[in-house]
Short mmCIF file of C-alpha atoms and ligand atoms in Angstrom, two decimals:
data_model
loop_
_atom_site.label_atom_id
_atom_site.label_comp_id
_atom_site.label_asym_id
_atom_site.label_seq_id
_atom_site.Cartn_x
_atom_site.Cartn_y
_atom_site.Cartn_z
CA MET T 1 -51.49 88.73 -13.21
CA LYS T 2 -47.80 89.72 -14.28
CA ILE T 3 -46.39 88.25 -17.26
CA VAL T 4 -42.89 88.21 -18.35
CA ASP T 5 -42.33 86.85 -21.74
CA VAL T 6 -38.97 85.14 -22.09
CA ASN T 7 -39.51 84.58 -26.03
CA VAL T 8 -39.87 87.68 -28.11
CA SER T 9 -38.10 88.93 -31.15
CA ILE T 10 -38.04 92.12 -33.37
CA GLY T 11 -36.91 92.70 -36.82
CA ASN T 12 -37.31 90.95 -40.29
CA TRP T 13 -37.63 87.24 -41.21
CA PRO T 14 -37.42 86.45 -45.05
CA PHE T 15 -40.15 83.94 -44.54
CA GLN T 16 -42.96 85.81 -42.68
CA ARG T 17 -44.58 89.05 -42.60
CA PHE T 18 -44.88 90.44 -39.19
CA PRO T 19 -47.65 92.84 -37.95
CA TYR T 20 -44.93 95.41 -36.74
CA TYR T 21 -41.10 95.86 -37.01
CA ASP T 22 -40.30 98.41 -34.49
CA LEU T 23 -39.97 98.29 -30.66
CA GLN T 24 -42.50 100.96 -30.03
CA ALA T 25 -45.60 99.11 -31.98
CA LEU T 26 -44.07 95.57 -30.20
CA SER T 27 -44.31 97.25 -26.90
CA THR T 28 -48.02 98.66 -27.66
CA ALA T 29 -49.01 94.91 -28.80
CA LEU T 30 -47.43 93.32 -25.35
CA ASP T 31 -49.24 95.67 -23.47
CA ALA T 32 -52.64 95.05 -25.19
CA GLU T 33 -52.03 91.22 -24.48
CA GLY T 34 -51.24 91.85 -20.88
CA VAL T 35 -47.44 90.98 -21.12
CA SER T 36 -45.35 93.13 -18.24
CA LEU T 37 -42.03 92.79 -19.42
CA ALA T 38 -40.58 90.83 -22.57
CA VAL T 39 -36.96 89.29 -22.93
CA VAL T 40 -36.41 90.48 -26.47
CA THR T 41 -33.82 89.32 -29.26
CA ALA T 42 -32.89 90.73 -33.15
CA VAL T 43 -34.68 88.41 -35.60
CA GLU T 44 -31.79 89.38 -38.04
CA ALA T 45 -29.49 88.02 -35.81
CA ILE T 46 -30.32 84.66 -36.75
CA LEU T 47 -29.28 84.71 -40.29
CA ASN T 48 -26.68 87.49 -40.43
CA SER T 49 -23.54 87.55 -38.28
CA ASP T 50 -23.16 91.49 -38.66
CA PRO T 51 -22.88 92.63 -35.01
CA CYS T 52 -24.76 95.49 -35.79
CA TYR T 53 -28.33 93.95 -35.13
CA ASN T 54 -27.40 92.96 -31.22
CA GLN T 55 -25.67 96.36 -30.76
CA ASN T 56 -28.83 98.45 -32.21
CA LEU T 57 -31.24 96.52 -30.31
CA HIS T 58 -28.90 96.82 -27.18
CA LYS T 59 -29.18 100.67 -27.73
CA GLN T 60 -32.98 100.89 -28.14
CA CYS T 61 -33.70 98.70 -24.81
CA GLN T 62 -31.56 100.74 -22.64
CA ASN T 63 -33.91 103.12 -20.94
CA ASP T 64 -36.93 100.97 -21.97
CA ARG T 65 -38.39 99.37 -18.90
CA LYS T 66 -40.52 97.00 -20.89
CA PHE T 67 -37.58 95.04 -22.51
CA VAL T 68 -34.64 93.02 -21.28
CA PHE T 69 -32.27 92.90 -24.11
CA LEU T 70 -31.10 89.37 -24.92
CA PRO T 71 -27.98 89.09 -27.54
CA VAL T 72 -27.84 86.25 -29.94
CA VAL T 73 -23.99 84.90 -29.71
CA ASP T 74 -22.44 82.59 -32.39
CA PRO T 75 -19.41 81.06 -30.20
CA SER T 76 -17.93 79.87 -33.27
CA MET T 77 -17.53 83.30 -34.49
CA PRO T 78 -14.01 85.00 -33.51
CA GLY T 79 -13.87 87.70 -30.93
CA TRP T 80 -17.57 87.18 -29.43
CA GLU T 81 -16.25 87.57 -26.03
CA GLU T 82 -15.16 91.07 -26.40
CA ARG T 83 -18.59 92.07 -28.47
CA LEU T 84 -20.40 90.54 -25.76
CA SER T 85 -18.43 92.26 -22.98
CA ALA T 86 -19.83 95.34 -24.31
CA PHE T 87 -23.18 94.62 -23.21
CA LEU T 88 -22.03 94.48 -19.53
CA PRO T 89 -23.40 95.32 -16.97
CA GLY T 90 -27.16 94.87 -17.41
CA LEU T 91 -26.60 91.82 -19.38
CA ARG T 92 -29.14 89.05 -18.47
CA GLY T 93 -28.34 86.02 -20.52
CA VAL T 94 -27.21 85.16 -23.88
CA LYS T 95 -29.05 83.20 -26.65
CA ILE T 96 -27.75 80.70 -29.31
CA PHE T 97 -28.95 78.94 -32.39
CA PRO T 98 -26.60 76.10 -32.79
CA ASN T 99 -28.51 74.66 -35.67
CA TYR T 100 -28.17 78.04 -37.63
CA HIS T 101 -24.95 78.81 -36.56
CA THR T 102 -23.66 75.33 -37.53
CA PHE T 103 -21.54 74.50 -34.12
CA ALA T 104 -22.14 71.50 -31.98
CA LEU T 105 -23.32 71.79 -28.52
CA GLY T 106 -20.20 69.43 -27.61
CA SER T 107 -17.73 71.87 -28.95
CA SER T 108 -14.98 73.53 -27.19
CA GLN T 109 -16.54 76.88 -28.08
CA ILE T 110 -19.80 76.01 -26.02
CA ARG T 111 -17.36 75.07 -23.10
CA ASP T 112 -15.74 78.55 -23.53
CA LEU T 113 -19.18 80.34 -23.46
CA ILE T 114 -20.60 78.25 -20.45
CA LEU T 115 -17.37 79.63 -18.57
CA PHE T 116 -18.34 83.10 -19.54
CA LEU T 117 -21.93 82.61 -18.42
CA LYS T 118 -20.81 80.79 -15.19
CA ALA T 119 -18.57 83.45 -14.15
CA LEU T 120 -21.68 86.07 -14.43
CA THR T 121 -24.41 83.55 -13.40
CA LEU T 122 -26.28 84.20 -16.47
CA PRO T 123 -28.46 81.81 -18.26
CA LEU T 124 -27.83 80.12 -21.48
CA ILE T 125 -31.04 80.46 -23.93
CA ILE T 126 -30.93 77.28 -26.57
CA GLN T 127 -33.71 78.25 -29.44
CA MET T 128 -34.47 74.74 -30.67
CA ARG T 129 -36.06 76.13 -34.08
CA VAL T 130 -37.79 79.37 -35.31
CA ASP T 131 -40.84 77.69 -37.57
CA ASP T 132 -42.30 74.48 -38.28
CA GLU T 133 -39.58 72.16 -40.13
CA ARG T 134 -42.50 70.92 -42.39
CA ASN T 135 -43.33 74.03 -43.97
CA GLN T 136 -39.74 75.28 -44.43
CA HIS T 137 -38.38 76.20 -48.33
CA PRO T 138 -37.16 73.10 -49.68
CA HIS T 139 -33.96 74.47 -50.25
CA MET T 140 -33.66 76.41 -46.73
CA ARG T 141 -34.17 73.94 -44.35
CA VAL T 142 -32.73 73.57 -40.73
CA ALA T 143 -33.47 70.96 -38.14
CA GLY T 144 -34.55 71.55 -34.78
CA VAL T 145 -31.59 71.14 -31.90
CA ALA T 146 -31.62 67.29 -30.75
CA VAL T 147 -32.90 66.87 -27.24
CA GLU T 148 -29.99 64.34 -26.60
CA ASP T 149 -27.47 66.98 -27.38
CA ILE T 150 -29.21 69.52 -24.94
CA THR T 151 -29.16 66.69 -22.22
CA GLN T 152 -25.66 65.87 -22.59
CA LEU T 153 -24.53 69.56 -22.14
CA ALA T 154 -26.73 70.14 -19.42
CA ASN T 155 -25.60 67.02 -17.67
CA LEU T 156 -22.09 68.09 -18.09
CA TYR T 157 -22.50 71.64 -16.40
CA PRO T 158 -25.34 70.88 -13.84
CA ASP T 159 -25.01 74.31 -12.32
CA GLN T 160 -25.35 75.89 -15.38
CA VAL T 161 -29.21 77.11 -16.20
CA ILE T 162 -30.12 76.44 -19.67
CA VAL T 163 -33.51 77.72 -21.10
CA CYS T 164 -34.97 75.83 -24.17
CA LEU T 165 -37.24 77.85 -26.39
CA ASN T 166 -39.68 76.23 -28.90
CA ALA T 167 -39.65 72.86 -27.99
CA TYR T 168 -42.48 70.82 -29.07
CA ILE T 169 -44.34 69.20 -26.02
CA GLN T 170 -42.73 65.63 -26.28
CA GLU T 171 -39.42 67.32 -26.09
CA VAL T 172 -39.93 69.30 -23.23
CA GLU T 173 -41.16 66.12 -21.18
CA GLN T 174 -38.04 64.71 -22.27
CA LEU T 175 -35.84 67.85 -21.62
CA LEU T 176 -37.09 68.38 -18.09
CA GLN T 177 -37.26 64.62 -17.30
CA ASN T 178 -33.63 64.22 -18.03
CA SER T 179 -31.71 67.28 -16.58
CA GLU T 180 -32.92 69.40 -13.48
CA ASN T 181 -30.94 72.82 -14.59
CA ILE T 182 -33.29 72.79 -17.99
CA TYR T 183 -35.86 75.16 -18.20
CA ALA T 184 -38.35 75.20 -21.06
CA ASP T 185 -41.01 77.97 -22.61
CA ILE T 186 -44.39 77.04 -23.53
CA SER T 187 -44.49 78.63 -26.77
CA PHE T 188 -44.37 75.56 -29.15
CA CYS T 189 -45.68 73.01 -26.33
CA GLU T 190 -49.36 71.92 -27.39
CA HIS T 191 -51.98 69.52 -26.22
CA MET T 192 -55.28 69.86 -24.93
CA ASP T 193 -54.98 71.77 -21.77
CA THR T 194 -51.33 72.13 -22.42
CA LEU T 195 -49.75 72.88 -18.91
CA GLY T 196 -52.39 71.15 -17.01
CA THR T 197 -51.33 68.02 -18.99
CA LEU T 198 -47.81 68.52 -18.67
CA ASN T 199 -48.09 69.13 -14.69
CA LYS T 200 -49.55 65.36 -14.75
CA THR T 201 -46.47 64.01 -16.00
CA LEU T 202 -43.73 66.03 -14.41
CA ALA T 203 -43.29 69.18 -12.69
CA ALA T 204 -44.61 72.25 -14.50
CA GLU T 205 -42.25 74.18 -12.07
CA ARG T 206 -39.47 74.45 -14.76
CA LEU T 207 -41.73 76.17 -17.58
CA LEU T 208 -41.61 79.82 -18.61
CA PHE T 209 -44.27 81.65 -20.38
CA GLY T 210 -42.73 82.41 -23.93
CA SER T 211 -44.95 83.45 -26.97
CA HIS T 212 -42.43 83.43 -29.74
CA THR T 213 -43.87 86.94 -30.68
CA PRO T 214 -44.25 87.93 -33.46
CA PHE T 215 -43.72 84.85 -35.02
CA LEU T 216 -46.86 83.30 -33.23
CA TYR T 217 -49.76 84.98 -32.24
CA THR T 218 -49.25 86.44 -28.51
CA ARG T 219 -52.83 85.45 -27.59
CA SER T 220 -52.32 81.76 -28.21
CA ALA T 221 -49.79 81.70 -25.43
CA THR T 222 -51.46 84.07 -22.85
CA MET T 223 -54.77 81.87 -23.37
CA LYS T 224 -52.63 78.82 -22.91
CA LEU T 225 -51.50 80.03 -19.60
CA ASN T 226 -54.50 81.70 -18.43
CA LEU T 227 -56.96 79.18 -19.05
CA SER T 228 -54.89 75.78 -18.67
CA ARG T 229 -56.09 73.88 -15.48
CA ILE T 230 -53.12 74.62 -12.83
CA SER T 231 -52.98 76.02 -9.33
CA LYS T 232 -52.49 79.72 -9.06
CA GLU T 233 -49.10 79.15 -7.32
CA MET T 234 -47.80 77.31 -10.54
CA ARG T 235 -49.45 79.69 -12.94
CA GLN T 236 -47.39 82.43 -11.20
CA LYS T 237 -44.36 80.33 -11.44
CA ILE T 238 -44.68 80.07 -15.23
CA ALA T 239 -45.93 83.44 -15.77
CA TRP T 240 -43.09 85.45 -14.36
CA LYS T 241 -41.60 84.04 -10.87
CA ASN T 242 -39.53 81.49 -12.65
CA ALA T 243 -38.13 84.01 -15.15
CA GLU T 244 -37.50 86.47 -12.55
CA ASP T 245 -35.39 84.35 -10.72
CA ILE T 246 -33.25 82.97 -13.95
CA PHE T 247 -33.12 86.36 -15.82
CA ARG T 248 -32.32 88.18 -12.04
CA LEU T 249 -35.00 90.69 -13.26
CA GLU T 250 -35.55 92.10 -9.34
CA GLU T 251 -32.49 93.92 -9.91
CA LEU T 252 -33.54 95.71 -12.76
CA MET P 1 -70.41 84.52 -28.20
CA ASN P 2 -71.30 80.96 -29.42
CA ILE P 3 -68.50 78.96 -30.41
CA ILE P 4 -68.44 75.92 -33.03
CA ASP P 5 -65.29 73.77 -33.30
CA SER P 6 -65.34 72.08 -36.66
CA HIS P 7 -62.35 70.05 -36.40
CA ILE P 8 -61.62 67.76 -33.24
CA HIS P 9 -60.51 63.94 -32.78
CA ALA P 10 -61.46 61.59 -29.76
CA ARG P 11 -59.57 58.42 -29.75
CA LEU P 12 -60.90 55.05 -29.81
CA ASN P 13 -59.02 54.24 -26.37
CA ASP P 14 -60.59 57.01 -24.79
CA ASN P 15 -57.36 58.82 -23.99
CA PRO P 16 -58.00 61.64 -23.25
CA SER P 17 -61.51 60.65 -22.24
CA ILE P 18 -64.38 62.41 -24.15
CA GLU P 19 -65.38 63.94 -20.76
CA SER P 20 -62.17 65.66 -20.26
CA ILE P 21 -62.48 66.85 -23.85
CA LEU P 22 -66.17 68.11 -23.22
CA ASP P 23 -65.09 69.60 -19.96
CA PHE P 24 -62.07 71.47 -21.26
CA SER P 25 -64.00 72.78 -24.34
CA GLN P 26 -66.69 74.26 -22.02
CA HIS P 27 -64.13 75.97 -19.79
CA CYS P 28 -63.04 77.43 -23.30
CA HIS P 29 -66.54 78.32 -23.98
CA ILE P 30 -66.91 76.07 -27.00
CA ASP P 31 -70.25 74.83 -27.20
CA ARG P 32 -70.16 72.30 -29.98
CA LEU P 33 -67.51 70.24 -31.52
CA VAL P 34 -67.49 68.35 -34.46
CA ILE P 35 -65.39 64.91 -34.29
CA LEU P 36 -63.69 63.83 -37.18
CA GLY P 37 -63.01 60.44 -35.90
CA ASP P 38 -59.67 58.77 -34.87
CA VAL P 39 -58.55 58.77 -38.22
CA LEU P 40 -54.77 57.32 -37.75
CA ALA P 41 -55.79 54.68 -35.26
CA PHE P 42 -54.93 52.06 -37.61
CA GLY P 43 -52.24 54.09 -39.83
CA PHE P 44 -53.02 55.75 -43.28
CA PHE P 45 -54.49 52.49 -44.83
CA PRO P 46 -57.38 51.23 -42.50
CA SER P 47 -59.38 48.19 -43.71
CA PRO P 48 -63.03 48.69 -44.18
CA ASP P 49 -63.70 46.92 -40.92
CA GLN P 50 -61.50 49.45 -39.20
CA ILE P 51 -63.18 52.33 -40.49
CA LYS P 52 -66.60 50.95 -39.40
CA GLN P 53 -64.89 50.82 -35.97
CA ILE P 54 -64.06 54.35 -36.34
CA ASN P 55 -67.25 55.59 -37.42
CA ASN P 56 -69.34 53.56 -34.67
CA HIS P 57 -67.27 55.29 -32.13
CA SER P 58 -68.25 58.84 -33.63
CA ILE P 59 -71.79 57.48 -33.77
CA ASP P 60 -72.01 56.29 -30.28
CA LEU P 61 -70.33 59.77 -29.04
CA ILE P 62 -72.88 62.10 -30.62
CA LYS P 63 -75.68 59.69 -29.45
CA ARG P 64 -74.35 60.20 -26.13
CA TYR P 65 -73.98 63.82 -26.30
CA PRO P 66 -76.50 65.32 -28.48
CA GLY P 67 -76.13 69.12 -28.98
CA ARG P 68 -72.75 69.14 -27.80
CA LEU P 69 -71.03 66.62 -30.26
CA TYR P 70 -71.50 66.33 -34.11
CA GLY P 71 -69.38 63.76 -36.06
CA PHE P 72 -68.34 63.07 -39.66
CA CYS P 73 -68.11 59.79 -41.46
CA PHE P 74 -64.63 58.83 -42.17
CA LEU P 75 -63.50 57.25 -45.38
CA SER P 76 -60.77 55.57 -47.43
CA PRO P 77 -61.61 55.72 -50.92
CA GLU P 78 -59.15 52.69 -51.70
CA HIS P 79 -62.43 50.74 -50.53
CA PRO P 80 -64.73 49.40 -52.99
CA PRO P 81 -67.22 52.00 -54.15
CA VAL P 82 -69.98 49.42 -52.72
CA PHE P 83 -68.85 49.69 -49.29
CA ILE P 84 -68.25 53.38 -49.47
CA ASP P 85 -71.40 53.99 -50.47
CA GLU P 86 -73.26 51.80 -47.95
CA GLU P 87 -71.00 53.10 -45.28
CA ILE P 88 -71.96 56.88 -45.81
CA LYS P 89 -75.67 56.07 -45.94
CA ARG P 90 -75.46 54.15 -42.82
CA CYS P 91 -73.66 56.93 -41.00
CA LYS P 92 -75.87 59.36 -42.48
CA LYS P 93 -78.89 57.66 -40.94
CA ALA P 94 -77.00 57.51 -37.69
CA GLY P 95 -76.58 61.20 -37.44
CA LEU P 96 -73.05 61.87 -38.89
CA ILE P 97 -73.17 65.37 -40.97
CA GLY P 98 -70.24 65.30 -42.90
CA ILE P 99 -67.42 63.04 -44.96
CA LYS P 100 -63.69 63.13 -43.62
CA LEU P 101 -60.92 62.18 -45.80
CA GLU P 102 -57.22 61.75 -44.85
CA ALA P 103 -53.96 60.85 -46.77
CA SER P 104 -54.80 57.13 -47.85
CA VAL P 105 -55.52 58.25 -51.64
CA ASN P 106 -54.54 61.42 -53.48
CA CYS P 107 -57.74 63.53 -53.92
CA ARG P 108 -56.87 63.71 -57.48
CA ASP P 109 -57.62 60.04 -57.85
CA ASP P 110 -60.36 58.63 -59.82
CA ARG P 111 -61.49 56.46 -57.02
CA LEU P 112 -62.77 59.62 -55.51
CA THR P 113 -65.56 59.73 -58.21
CA SER P 114 -68.35 57.67 -56.71
CA LEU P 115 -67.66 58.78 -53.18
CA MET P 116 -68.13 62.72 -54.40
CA GLN P 117 -71.09 61.61 -56.32
CA THR P 118 -72.74 60.18 -53.16
CA ALA P 119 -71.75 63.54 -50.96
CA SER P 120 -73.39 65.66 -53.73
CA GLY P 121 -76.66 63.54 -53.81
CA LEU P 122 -76.98 63.52 -50.02
CA ASN P 123 -75.85 66.95 -49.62
CA LEU P 124 -72.91 66.09 -47.23
CA PRO P 125 -69.53 68.40 -47.00
CA VAL P 126 -66.31 66.63 -47.16
CA LEU P 127 -63.31 67.90 -44.94
CA HIS P 128 -60.26 66.87 -46.69
CA HIS P 129 -56.40 66.69 -45.11
CA SER P 130 -54.18 69.14 -46.88
CA TRP P 131 -50.69 70.63 -46.71
CA TYR P 132 -47.77 71.89 -48.45
CA LYS P 133 -45.16 69.94 -46.74
CA THR P 134 -41.46 69.93 -47.61
CA GLU P 135 -41.62 66.00 -46.97
CA LYS P 136 -44.78 64.44 -47.48
CA ILE P 137 -46.18 62.20 -44.69
CA ASN P 138 -46.91 59.51 -47.50
CA PRO P 139 -46.88 59.98 -51.27
CA ALA P 140 -50.54 60.07 -51.42
CA GLU P 141 -51.00 63.07 -49.13
CA SER P 142 -53.06 65.67 -50.78
CA ASP P 143 -51.90 69.47 -50.88
CA PRO P 144 -53.95 72.49 -51.75
CA ALA P 145 -53.69 72.01 -55.51
CA ASP P 146 -54.84 68.69 -55.19
CA ILE P 147 -58.04 69.89 -53.32
CA ALA P 148 -58.52 72.69 -55.84
CA TYR P 149 -58.50 70.03 -58.61
CA LEU P 150 -61.32 67.70 -56.53
CA ALA P 151 -63.43 71.01 -55.84
CA ALA P 152 -63.70 72.09 -59.59
CA ARG P 153 -64.73 68.66 -60.64
CA PHE P 154 -67.42 68.77 -57.95
CA PRO P 155 -68.59 72.47 -57.57
CA ASP P 156 -71.75 71.31 -55.73
CA VAL P 157 -70.08 69.68 -53.17
CA THR P 158 -68.79 71.68 -49.91
CA ILE P 159 -65.33 71.05 -49.49
CA ILE P 160 -63.38 72.11 -46.25
CA MET P 161 -59.67 71.99 -46.67
CA ALA P 162 -58.09 71.50 -43.44
CA HIS P 163 -55.27 73.37 -41.87
CA LEU P 164 -55.02 77.12 -42.91
CA THR P 165 -51.43 77.58 -41.43
CA ALA P 166 -49.84 74.43 -43.09
CA VAL P 167 -51.36 75.26 -46.61
CA GLY P 168 -49.75 78.79 -46.51
CA ILE P 169 -50.08 81.54 -49.01
CA ARG P 170 -49.98 79.18 -52.13
CA GLY P 171 -52.91 76.96 -50.65
CA VAL P 172 -54.98 80.13 -50.15
CA PHE P 173 -54.65 81.26 -53.66
CA ASP P 174 -54.95 77.72 -54.68
CA ILE P 175 -58.80 77.59 -53.78
CA GLN P 176 -59.56 81.65 -54.11
CA LYS P 177 -61.46 81.22 -57.04
CA LEU P 178 -63.47 78.02 -56.04
CA LYS P 179 -66.37 79.37 -54.21
CA ASN P 180 -67.12 75.83 -52.83
CA VAL P 181 -64.01 75.44 -50.96
CA TYR P 182 -63.76 76.64 -47.19
CA VAL P 183 -60.87 76.46 -44.98
CA ASP P 184 -60.28 75.39 -41.45
CA THR P 185 -57.82 77.30 -39.03
CA SER P 186 -56.21 74.13 -37.50
CA GLY P 187 -52.62 73.04 -38.16
CA ALA P 188 -49.29 73.49 -37.19
CA GLN P 189 -48.39 76.29 -34.48
CA PRO P 190 -50.52 79.55 -34.41
CA PHE P 191 -48.21 81.43 -36.83
CA SER P 192 -49.45 85.08 -37.00
CA GLY P 193 -50.54 86.67 -40.21
CA ALA P 194 -52.19 83.38 -41.38
CA ILE P 195 -55.81 84.37 -40.14
CA GLU P 196 -55.65 88.02 -41.43
CA PHE P 197 -54.03 86.87 -44.92
CA ALA P 198 -57.26 84.15 -45.37
CA VAL P 199 -59.65 87.03 -44.44
CA ASP P 200 -58.10 89.33 -47.16
CA TYR P 201 -57.92 87.09 -49.76
CA LEU P 202 -60.72 84.37 -49.47
CA GLY P 203 -63.27 86.65 -46.73
CA ALA P 204 -64.35 85.64 -43.40
CA ASP P 205 -67.38 83.90 -45.10
CA ARG P 206 -64.91 81.23 -45.95
CA ILE P 207 -63.32 80.33 -42.67
CA LEU P 208 -64.07 77.87 -40.08
CA TYR P 209 -62.39 77.90 -36.83
CA GLY P 210 -60.95 74.27 -36.17
CA SER P 211 -58.56 73.18 -33.19
CA ASP P 212 -57.37 69.64 -34.10
CA ALA P 213 -57.75 69.07 -30.35
CA HIS P 214 -56.82 66.97 -28.36
CA TYR P 215 -53.47 66.96 -30.41
CA ARG P 216 -53.80 70.48 -29.97
CA ASP P 217 -55.33 72.88 -27.27
CA PHE P 218 -58.26 74.68 -27.58
CA THR P 219 -56.63 77.76 -25.57
CA ALA P 220 -53.97 78.30 -28.53
CA GLN P 221 -55.94 77.51 -31.27
CA LEU P 222 -58.66 80.16 -30.21
CA GLY P 223 -55.91 82.61 -29.52
CA ARG P 224 -55.23 82.73 -33.29
CA ILE P 225 -58.56 84.07 -33.88
CA TYR P 226 -58.73 86.41 -30.77
CA GLY P 227 -55.26 87.37 -31.56
CA ALA P 228 -55.72 88.07 -35.28
CA LYS P 229 -56.09 91.76 -36.22
CA ILE P 230 -59.66 91.43 -38.06
CA THR P 231 -63.03 92.68 -37.23
CA ASP P 232 -65.21 91.29 -34.40
CA ALA P 233 -67.99 90.35 -36.92
CA ASP P 234 -65.33 88.62 -38.87
CA LYS P 235 -64.29 86.65 -35.73
CA GLU P 236 -67.57 85.63 -34.96
CA LYS P 237 -68.29 84.44 -38.49
CA ILE P 238 -65.00 82.20 -38.11
CA LEU P 239 -66.04 81.14 -34.58
CA TYR P 240 -69.59 80.18 -35.35
CA SER P 241 -71.66 81.33 -37.91
CA ASN P 242 -69.77 80.08 -40.69
CA ALA P 243 -70.18 76.59 -39.18
CA LYS P 244 -73.61 76.73 -38.39
CA ARG P 245 -74.65 77.52 -41.83
CA ILE P 246 -72.85 74.86 -43.53
CA LEU P 247 -72.51 72.07 -40.80
CA LEU P 248 -75.37 72.80 -38.39
CA PRO P 249 -78.47 74.41 -40.33
CA ASP P 250 -81.82 74.04 -38.26
ZN1 ZN O 1 -57.19 66.79 -37.62
#
């Protein structure tokens, strides 16, 4: 079965040693795990606002059929629109880290970003966290993005597709129940038979395969997908169909 | 490959049901599971009666599913030594194979002394919660340095330190020289590198696969082991033969 991974990163993160740091090695590793296509962002862009990280990755992903480049944007940083426009055409979405870049989801900057995305029918990706808050360095703590803030934003712009990454299972349940335009990845979602369990309480229709590679073992996500007790149709939706629709991948 | 999951929890309210846990574990090719009890059913500080209720539940489950389920006797060191001693002996007689301690008393506390002496006398392994947490869940919660202190005091007791990912690099170094301490692979998200690091510094012989199901998913937890860059022989030790040797000898 085809798998599109919507939550992959490449680069250095000061709190974890990764098994690889270049796109070629990442590509080989994802092949081995059965991931056909990956939406990828630059790890450094989380903590460093130098545009070079997005630009370098964008360059590397061009002409590479394995990766779909996803820029990290801080809409509180002047000039973001111009820098983002440099990635057109071919832009498939935008990722934000509201908690790391310390802007509120209710701010006017977000409104401008959403207008930009709506004009191009692109999804907004919100990465809610990077690691487990309980294990963060005591002087470098960043809380997860609040479900209520995302829900408010989603309900304010009901035709804007919002994809939430790294939400815990209770958060996924709340997010998907609260707003029809919210999707979530499975990377941080966990309970015995995760997807089968989620499918009992709400439509797992709006789940996407995301592994949070290389922070997490890719295999954990593929096994979660492949062994969960859900129908073949649902598994396909989560594995690639939803991602293909949202990121308009068939156009690639 | 045979697989033993050395760290699961079954709820007193049977939600999810034990049948569904067994069914899904079988689907994931896990043959045998060690239930540690519904340790937080009554909060961090259960009464002696509540401890008995939790252990009776585990005893009932292992009797219903012999050869599939094994169980540990859950205790709180804040209870009188006489009660603890009797409870250990009662549980061992009923077939439980180890002792589980959570977070009611820090494991440096003197109140663990008689409990550990009984464990030593009866040759029962002790599985202890541990975590390096930015914020402790309660002040008595033990971290790996506390586990190391306990292990040094009782070198002939086999101690399983829970939650490898959550104890991190420091936790592995804390117990590195204490050969009576093992670590289980449960805890937190399946962060990459943790298994490889533990194999490098502790050796695969000291690592046990544990999922913390039903809170966690067998699939994602097995994924840490299958996805780690270690040898197949090391995976087999972690998934099966270490637990077989330490917990389920013939
Ligand atoms: Zn546990």
